[in-house]
Amino acid sequence: MFLNVYTTFLYVSTQTSRSTKHKFSIVLQVMCALLISFSVNAEIEVRDFARFAQFQQIAISPSGMYVAASLQKDNGEPFVAVLNIDNLSVVSSLDFKEREEPGRLTWLNDERIGMPLYYTLGSLDHPISWGDYFAMNIDGKKRKKIWGFRNKRGIAINPDISVMRILNNLPREPRSVLVEATHYQNDRPLVLLSTKAYKLDVYSGKTKRIATSPIRGAYLLADHDDNIRIAVGVVADDENTLEIYHRTSNNKDWNLISRLSADDGELIPLAFDKDNQTVFATSDMNSTTKALVKFNINTPDKQEVIYKHDLVDIESVELSNDGQIISASISPDFTYNKTPSNHVLGEWLHQIQSIFPNDTVSITSSTTDERRIIIKVSSAQNPGDFYMFDTQKRKLRFLTKSSPWIEPKKMAEVQPIKLSVRDGMEVFGYLTKPLNQNKNLPLVILPHGGPHNVRDYWEYDPDVQLLAKHGYAVLQLNYRGSGGYGRDYQANGYGEWGGKMQDDLTDATNWAINSGLADEKRICVYGASYGGYAAMMAAIKEPNLYKCAIGYAGVYDLPLLFQEGDISDTKRGLNYLDKVIGKDQNELKQRSPAYNVDKIKAGLFFVHGGKDERAPIEQLNAMTKALDNIKYPYELMLKGNEGHGFYQLDNREEFYKRLLSFLKQHIGN
């Protein structure tokens, strides 16, 4: 299935601004390898936007001799391949049963890779886990499920299920890894029973219990001596309080060292420093945005800031194999990886970023000695390219495109925007225009889901690029209440579903009209999940502004959120609803699309999955019943075996085609 390899060379000279000791010449070796055996069409088809990435992961082995890759075939079926890094020949491959697919690939030691198994059964907008974990050797032998409690028919054989996460590899014990397992009640998968740590034999699957967390559903952290030292979890009290426990070694008692309500901010430990006393963490306890900090384990309130951005939170932190800080990701407009430490991989990342100044560069894996690293380069026009960098040879070698059918030069440019809304608050977002078009365009407002702890980023989005390709401008607004811009920005949206959050979208729409970009007679709003709610509320609050509204897996009846769906299944979920939308039934109905359909003038299109657990089918039924009662027309696309967003390729393609047809009917193209 692999084509022949062709090689060219490009020499790039660059000089670091940090210190003269890192002057070097990088040899950029471009290898057109790992390409799937199909030709890239001159014209990108709708199905190409609907497809998931062909190459989803590439992870290098500890010694650097092999890479493991997670891929999808042309028909969407997943498989895993192990490749020799020198000539990219296939050493072994692994296919999956129907409705199975791999999760994150991890090298368990230098000859064995592991992966969680996920099942595409449609409960959410992604496959679900039953806790199964699979491993095999490089040569494809000794294949075995080393974690999981289901038999071959998928039926639970234990009274509880558990989801496992690897904490540490154990170099001195290459047969074993240190893992954390969160146990759930089998017949009620959202009911947490306990969190425990085990030493797991990666060949036999045998376990030895090392620790039990003092709090259910905890996140555990081990030190460099493989002692489980920190447990972090949320207590389902009225405040959803975050508790942090610590102990000095595996045979000592746990002590509560920090207890934080939402108003106190958040402290999330990431790793121990080499001294086993200093802890790296993200924290917004002393600022409105999340900073990268370090603290002594005995005094968590006394934090030293390593890096902080005044506008946005740190989104993620990349750690080295020995738990040191490499980089911190931020997205004030474009997405950057800052390198706030002197770690050698941070220095190399800084240098490689200078070769790709208009892209986002990140490290996805490295060898044990950190000589070879896998780099991903992506942008709002490019789903991602994978490279291998050899730090000794100073050579950057192209491996493959994640989605070979996408040609970045044919994708529309995505520009960051900011504007002031009616109450003076400054909000942020992204604007995408069709290629070579700037004025009087049909416009699609695309509010993100969530809505809290979620935001839009400067990254490749198939919805956005599909719409731009067909002549539509797209506006993505990180309205108040969105995550990523600090605690205050998000808290400003609590209690404002259908209120000020909705007004922000209206003001952004009028901004686009007043700037001359958008044709005021050709505006539509389309969103998924909360975005579907916002789309329908836009049509209700501004019936003369929007010509059409599309709700995809949307929420339309706020009181129903307390009765149906997985949010209301737990005390934590009910606390969340109380906080962000309140309990007043009259107010909830006033801000629910299903109770206000008489105000709608726009064309309507609803898309839903019959197995959606986040916005269950009762949400759609409430909306369509209200519309049927007043005989208001609408289009409907219902797929019984899909969940909170469509996952099957044929369904995704069909939706995109119907979306384009609906938009053309109401606002042209």
JSON list of N, CA and C in Angstrom, two decimals, residues 457-495:
[
{"chain": "A", "resi": 457, "resn": "TYR", "atom": "N", "xyz": [-10.02, 27.62, 18.29]},
{"chain": "A", "resi": 457, "resn": "TYR", "atom": "CA", "xyz": [-8.59, 27.87, 18.15]},
{"chain": "A", "resi": 457, "resn": "TYR", "atom": "C", "xyz": [-8.23, 28.12, 16.70]},
{"chain": "A", "resi": 458, "resn": "TRP", "atom": "N", "xyz": [-7.03, 28.64, 16.51]},
{"chain": "A", "resi": 458, "resn": "TRP", "atom": "CA", "xyz": [-6.47, 28.78, 15.17]},
{"chain": "A", "resi": 458, "resn": "TRP", "atom": "C", "xyz": [-5.91, 27.41, 14.79]},
{"chain": "A", "resi": 459, "resn": "GLU", "atom": "N", "xyz": [-6.76, 26.59, 14.21]},
{"chain": "A", "resi": 459, "resn": "GLU", "atom": "CA", "xyz": [-6.39, 25.24, 13.83]},
{"chain": "A", "resi": 459, "resn": "GLU", "atom": "C", "xyz": [-7.28, 24.79, 12.68]},
{"chain": "A", "resi": 460, "resn": "TYR", "atom": "N", "xyz": [-6.85, 23.75, 12.00]},
{"chain": "A", "resi": 460, "resn": "TYR", "atom": "CA", "xyz": [-7.64, 23.23, 10.88]},
{"chain": "A", "resi": 460, "resn": "TYR", "atom": "C", "xyz": [-8.99, 22.75, 11.37]},
{"chain": "A", "resi": 461, "resn": "ASP", "atom": "N", "xyz": [-10.06, 23.24, 10.75]},
{"chain": "A", "resi": 461, "resn": "ASP", "atom": "CA", "xyz": [-11.43, 22.87, 11.08]},
{"chain": "A", "resi": 461, "resn": "ASP", "atom": "C", "xyz": [-12.14, 22.52, 9.79]},
{"chain": "A", "resi": 462, "resn": "PRO", "atom": "N", "xyz": [-12.52, 21.25, 9.58]},
{"chain": "A", "resi": 462, "resn": "PRO", "atom": "CA", "xyz": [-13.14, 20.87, 8.30]},
{"chain": "A", "resi": 462, "resn": "PRO", "atom": "C", "xyz": [-14.45, 21.59, 8.02]},
{"chain": "A", "resi": 463, "resn": "ASP", "atom": "N", "xyz": [-15.24, 21.89, 9.07]},
{"chain": "A", "resi": 463, "resn": "ASP", "atom": "CA", "xyz": [-16.47, 22.65, 8.86]},
{"chain": "A", "resi": 463, "resn": "ASP", "atom": "C", "xyz": [-16.16, 24.01, 8.23]},
{"chain": "A", "resi": 464, "resn": "VAL", "atom": "N", "xyz": [-15.18, 24.68, 8.81]},
{"chain": "A", "resi": 464, "resn": "VAL", "atom": "CA", "xyz": [-14.83, 26.03, 8.34]},
{"chain": "A", "resi": 464, "resn": "VAL", "atom": "C", "xyz": [-14.32, 25.99, 6.91]},
{"chain": "A", "resi": 465, "resn": "GLN", "atom": "N", "xyz": [-13.41, 25.08, 6.62]},
{"chain": "A", "resi": 465, "resn": "GLN", "atom": "CA", "xyz": [-12.82, 25.03, 5.29]},
{"chain": "A", "resi": 465, "resn": "GLN", "atom": "C", "xyz": [-13.82, 24.56, 4.24]},
{"chain": "A", "resi": 466, "resn": "LEU", "atom": "N", "xyz": [-14.71, 23.65, 4.59]},
{"chain": "A", "resi": 466, "resn": "LEU", "atom": "CA", "xyz": [-15.78, 23.24, 3.67]},
{"chain": "A", "resi": 466, "resn": "LEU", "atom": "C", "xyz": [-16.65, 24.43, 3.29]},
{"chain": "A", "resi": 467, "resn": "LEU", "atom": "N", "xyz": [-17.06, 25.21, 4.28]},
{"chain": "A", "resi": 467, "resn": "LEU", "atom": "CA", "xyz": [-17.94, 26.35, 4.02]},
{"chain": "A", "resi": 467, "resn": "LEU", "atom": "C", "xyz": [-17.21, 27.41, 3.19]},
{"chain": "A", "resi": 468, "resn": "ALA", "atom": "N", "xyz": [-15.95, 27.68, 3.53]},
{"chain": "A", "resi": 468, "resn": "ALA", "atom": "CA", "xyz": [-15.19, 28.68, 2.78]},
{"chain": "A", "resi": 468, "resn": "ALA", "atom": "C", "xyz": [-14.99, 28.25, 1.33]},
{"chain": "A", "resi": 469, "resn": "LYS", "atom": "N", "xyz": [-14.75, 26.98, 1.12]},
{"chain": "A", "resi": 469, "resn": "LYS", "atom": "CA", "xyz": [-14.55, 26.47, -0.24]},
{"chain": "A", "resi": 469, "resn": "LYS", "atom": "C", "xyz": [-15.78, 26.69, -1.10]},
{"chain": "A", "resi": 470, "resn": "HIS", "atom": "N", "xyz": [-16.95, 26.68, -0.47]},
{"chain": "A", "resi": 470, "resn": "HIS", "atom": "CA", "xyz": [-18.21, 26.85, -1.22]},
{"chain": "A", "resi": 470, "resn": "HIS", "atom": "C", "xyz": [-18.73, 28.28, -1.15]},
{"chain": "A", "resi": 471, "resn": "GLY", "atom": "N", "xyz": [-17.83, 29.20, -0.81]},
{"chain": "A", "resi": 471, "resn": "GLY", "atom": "CA", "xyz": [-18.16, 30.61, -0.97]},
{"chain": "A", "resi": 471, "resn": "GLY", "atom": "C", "xyz": [-18.68, 31.34, 0.24]},
{"chain": "A", "resi": 472, "resn": "TYR", "atom": "N", "xyz": [-18.67, 30.70, 1.41]},
{"chain": "A", "resi": 472, "resn": "TYR", "atom": "CA", "xyz": [-19.21, 31.33, 2.61]},
{"chain": "A", "resi": 472, "resn": "TYR", "atom": "C", "xyz": [-18.09, 31.87, 3.50]},
{"chain": "A", "resi": 473, "resn": "ALA", "atom": "N", "xyz": [-18.27, 33.07, 3.99]},
{"chain": "A", "resi": 473, "resn": "ALA", "atom": "CA", "xyz": [-17.42, 33.56, 5.07]},
{"chain": "A", "resi": 473, "resn": "ALA", "atom": "C", "xyz": [-17.89, 32.89, 6.36]},
{"chain": "A", "resi": 474, "resn": "VAL", "atom": "N", "xyz": [-16.96, 32.66, 7.28]},
{"chain": "A", "resi": 474, "resn": "VAL", "atom": "CA", "xyz": [-17.30, 31.98, 8.54]},
{"chain": "A", "resi": 474, "resn": "VAL", "atom": "C", "xyz": [-16.76, 32.80, 9.69]},
{"chain": "A", "resi": 475, "resn": "LEU", "atom": "N", "xyz": [-17.60, 33.05, 10.69]},
{"chain": "A", "resi": 475, "resn": "LEU", "atom": "CA", "xyz": [-17.19, 33.79, 11.88]},
{"chain": "A", "resi": 475, "resn": "LEU", "atom": "C", "xyz": [-17.35, 32.88, 13.10]},
{"chain": "A", "resi": 476, "resn": "GLN", "atom": "N", "xyz": [-16.24, 32.62, 13.77]},
{"chain": "A", "resi": 476, "resn": "GLN", "atom": "CA", "xyz": [-16.22, 31.83, 15.00]},
{"chain": "A", "resi": 476, "resn": "GLN", "atom": "C", "xyz": [-15.90, 32.78, 16.15]},
{"chain": "A", "resi": 477, "resn": "LEU", "atom": "N", "xyz": [-16.82, 32.92, 17.08]},
{"chain": "A", "resi": 477, "resn": "LEU", "atom": "CA", "xyz": [-16.63, 33.86, 18.18]},
{"chain": "A", "resi": 477, "resn": "LEU", "atom": "C", "xyz": [-16.44, 33.10, 19.49]},
{"chain": "A", "resi": 478, "resn": "ASN", "atom": "N", "xyz": [-15.40, 33.46, 20.20]},
{"chain": "A", "resi": 478, "resn": "ASN", "atom": "CA", "xyz": [-15.22, 32.97, 21.57]},
{"chain": "A", "resi": 478, "resn": "ASN", "atom": "C", "xyz": [-15.94, 33.93, 22.51]},
{"chain": "A", "resi": 479, "resn": "TYR", "atom": "N", "xyz": [-17.25, 33.84, 22.48]},
{"chain": "A", "resi": 479, "resn": "TYR", "atom": "CA", "xyz": [-18.12, 34.70, 23.28]},
{"chain": "A", "resi": 479, "resn": "TYR", "atom": "C", "xyz": [-17.79, 34.56, 24.76]},
{"chain": "A", "resi": 480, "resn": "ARG", "atom": "N", "xyz": [-18.25, 35.52, 25.57]},
{"chain": "A", "resi": 480, "resn": "ARG", "atom": "CA", "xyz": [-18.05, 35.41, 27.02]},
{"chain": "A", "resi": 480, "resn": "ARG", "atom": "C", "xyz": [-18.59, 34.06, 27.49]},
{"chain": "A", "resi": 481, "resn": "GLY", "atom": "N", "xyz": [-17.94, 33.50, 28.48]},
{"chain": "A", "resi": 481, "resn": "GLY", "atom": "CA", "xyz": [-18.31, 32.15, 28.92]},
{"chain": "A", "resi": 481, "resn": "GLY", "atom": "C", "xyz": [-17.43, 31.08, 28.32]},
{"chain": "A", "resi": 482, "resn": "SER", "atom": "N", "xyz": [-16.73, 31.42, 27.21]},
{"chain": "A", "resi": 482, "resn": "SER", "atom": "CA", "xyz": [-15.81, 30.45, 26.61]},
{"chain": "A", "resi": 482, "resn": "SER", "atom": "C", "xyz": [-14.64, 30.20, 27.55]},
{"chain": "A", "resi": 483, "resn": "GLY", "atom": "N", "xyz": [-14.03, 29.03, 27.43]},
{"chain": "A", "resi": 483, "resn": "GLY", "atom": "CA", "xyz": [-12.84, 28.73, 28.19]},
{"chain": "A", "resi": 483, "resn": "GLY", "atom": "C", "xyz": [-11.61, 29.32, 27.53]},
{"chain": "A", "resi": 484, "resn": "GLY", "atom": "N", "xyz": [-10.47, 29.19, 28.22]},
{"chain": "A", "resi": 484, "resn": "GLY", "atom": "CA", "xyz": [-9.20, 29.55, 27.62]},
{"chain": "A", "resi": 484, "resn": "GLY", "atom": "C", "xyz": [-8.74, 30.98, 27.83]},
{"chain": "A", "resi": 485, "resn": "TYR", "atom": "N", "xyz": [-9.65, 31.86, 28.25]},
{"chain": "A", "resi": 485, "resn": "TYR", "atom": "CA", "xyz": [-9.29, 33.27, 28.43]},
{"chain": "A", "resi": 485, "resn": "TYR", "atom": "C", "xyz": [-9.28, 33.67, 29.91]},
{"chain": "A", "resi": 486, "resn": "GLY", "atom": "N", "xyz": [-9.20, 32.70, 30.77]},
{"chain": "A", "resi": 486, "resn": "GLY", "atom": "CA", "xyz": [-9.13, 33.00, 32.19]},
{"chain": "A", "resi": 486, "resn": "GLY", "atom": "C", "xyz": [-10.47, 32.83, 32.89]},
{"chain": "A", "resi": 487, "resn": "ARG", "atom": "N", "xyz": [-10.39, 32.81, 34.23]},
{"chain": "A", "resi": 487, "resn": "ARG", "atom": "CA", "xyz": [-11.58, 32.56, 35.04]},
{"chain": "A", "resi": 487, "resn": "ARG", "atom": "C", "xyz": [-12.66, 33.61, 34.86]},
{"chain": "A", "resi": 488, "resn": "ASP", "atom": "N", "xyz": [-12.28, 34.89, 34.83]},
{"chain": "A", "resi": 488, "resn": "ASP", "atom": "CA", "xyz": [-13.28, 35.96, 34.75]},
{"chain": "A", "resi": 488, "resn": "ASP", "atom": "C", "xyz": [-14.03, 35.93, 33.42]},
{"chain": "A", "resi": 489, "resn": "TYR", "atom": "N", "xyz": [-13.30, 35.71, 32.36]},
{"chain": "A", "resi": 489, "resn": "TYR", "atom": "CA", "xyz": [-13.92, 35.67, 31.02]},
{"chain": "A", "resi": 489, "resn": "TYR", "atom": "C", "xyz": [-14.97, 34.55, 30.97]},
{"chain": "A", "resi": 490, "resn": "GLN", "atom": "N", "xyz": [-14.63, 33.40, 31.54]},
{"chain": "A", "resi": 490, "resn": "GLN", "atom": "CA", "xyz": [-15.59, 32.30, 31.54]},
{"chain": "A", "resi": 490, "resn": "GLN", "atom": "C", "xyz": [-16.75, 32.56, 32.49]},
{"chain": "A", "resi": 491, "resn": "ALA", "atom": "N", "xyz": [-16.45, 33.07, 33.67]},
{"chain": "A", "resi": 491, "resn": "ALA", "atom": "CA", "xyz": [-17.50, 33.31, 34.66]},
{"chain": "A", "resi": 491, "resn": "ALA", "atom": "C", "xyz": [-18.50, 34.36, 34.19]},
{"chain": "A", "resi": 492, "resn": "ASN", "atom": "N", "xyz": [-18.08, 35.25, 33.30]},
{"chain": "A", "resi": 492, "resn": "ASN", "atom": "CA", "xyz": [-18.99, 36.26, 32.77]},
{"chain": "A", "resi": 492, "resn": "ASN", "atom": "C", "xyz": [-20.13, 35.64, 31.96]},
{"chain": "A", "resi": 493, "resn": "GLY", "atom": "N", "xyz": [-20.00, 34.36, 31.61]},
{"chain": "A", "resi": 493, "resn": "GLY", "atom": "CA", "xyz": [-21.07, 33.69, 30.88]},
{"chain": "A", "resi": 493, "resn": "GLY", "atom": "C", "xyz": [-22.01, 32.88, 31.74]},
{"chain": "A", "resi": 494, "resn": "TYR", "atom": "N", "xyz": [-21.66, 32.69, 33.02]},
{"chain": "A", "resi": 494, "resn": "TYR", "atom": "CA", "xyz": [-22.55, 31.91, 33.88]},
{"chain": "A", "resi": 494, "resn": "TYR", "atom": "C", "xyz": [-23.88, 32.64, 34.06]},
{"chain": "A", "resi": 495, "resn": "GLY", "atom": "N", "xyz": [-24.95, 31.92, 33.84]},
{"chain": "A", "resi": 495, "resn": "GLY", "atom": "CA", "xyz": [-26.28, 32.52, 33.92]},
{"chain": "A", "resi": 495, "resn": "GLY", "atom": "C", "xyz": [-26.67, 33.32, 32.69]}
]
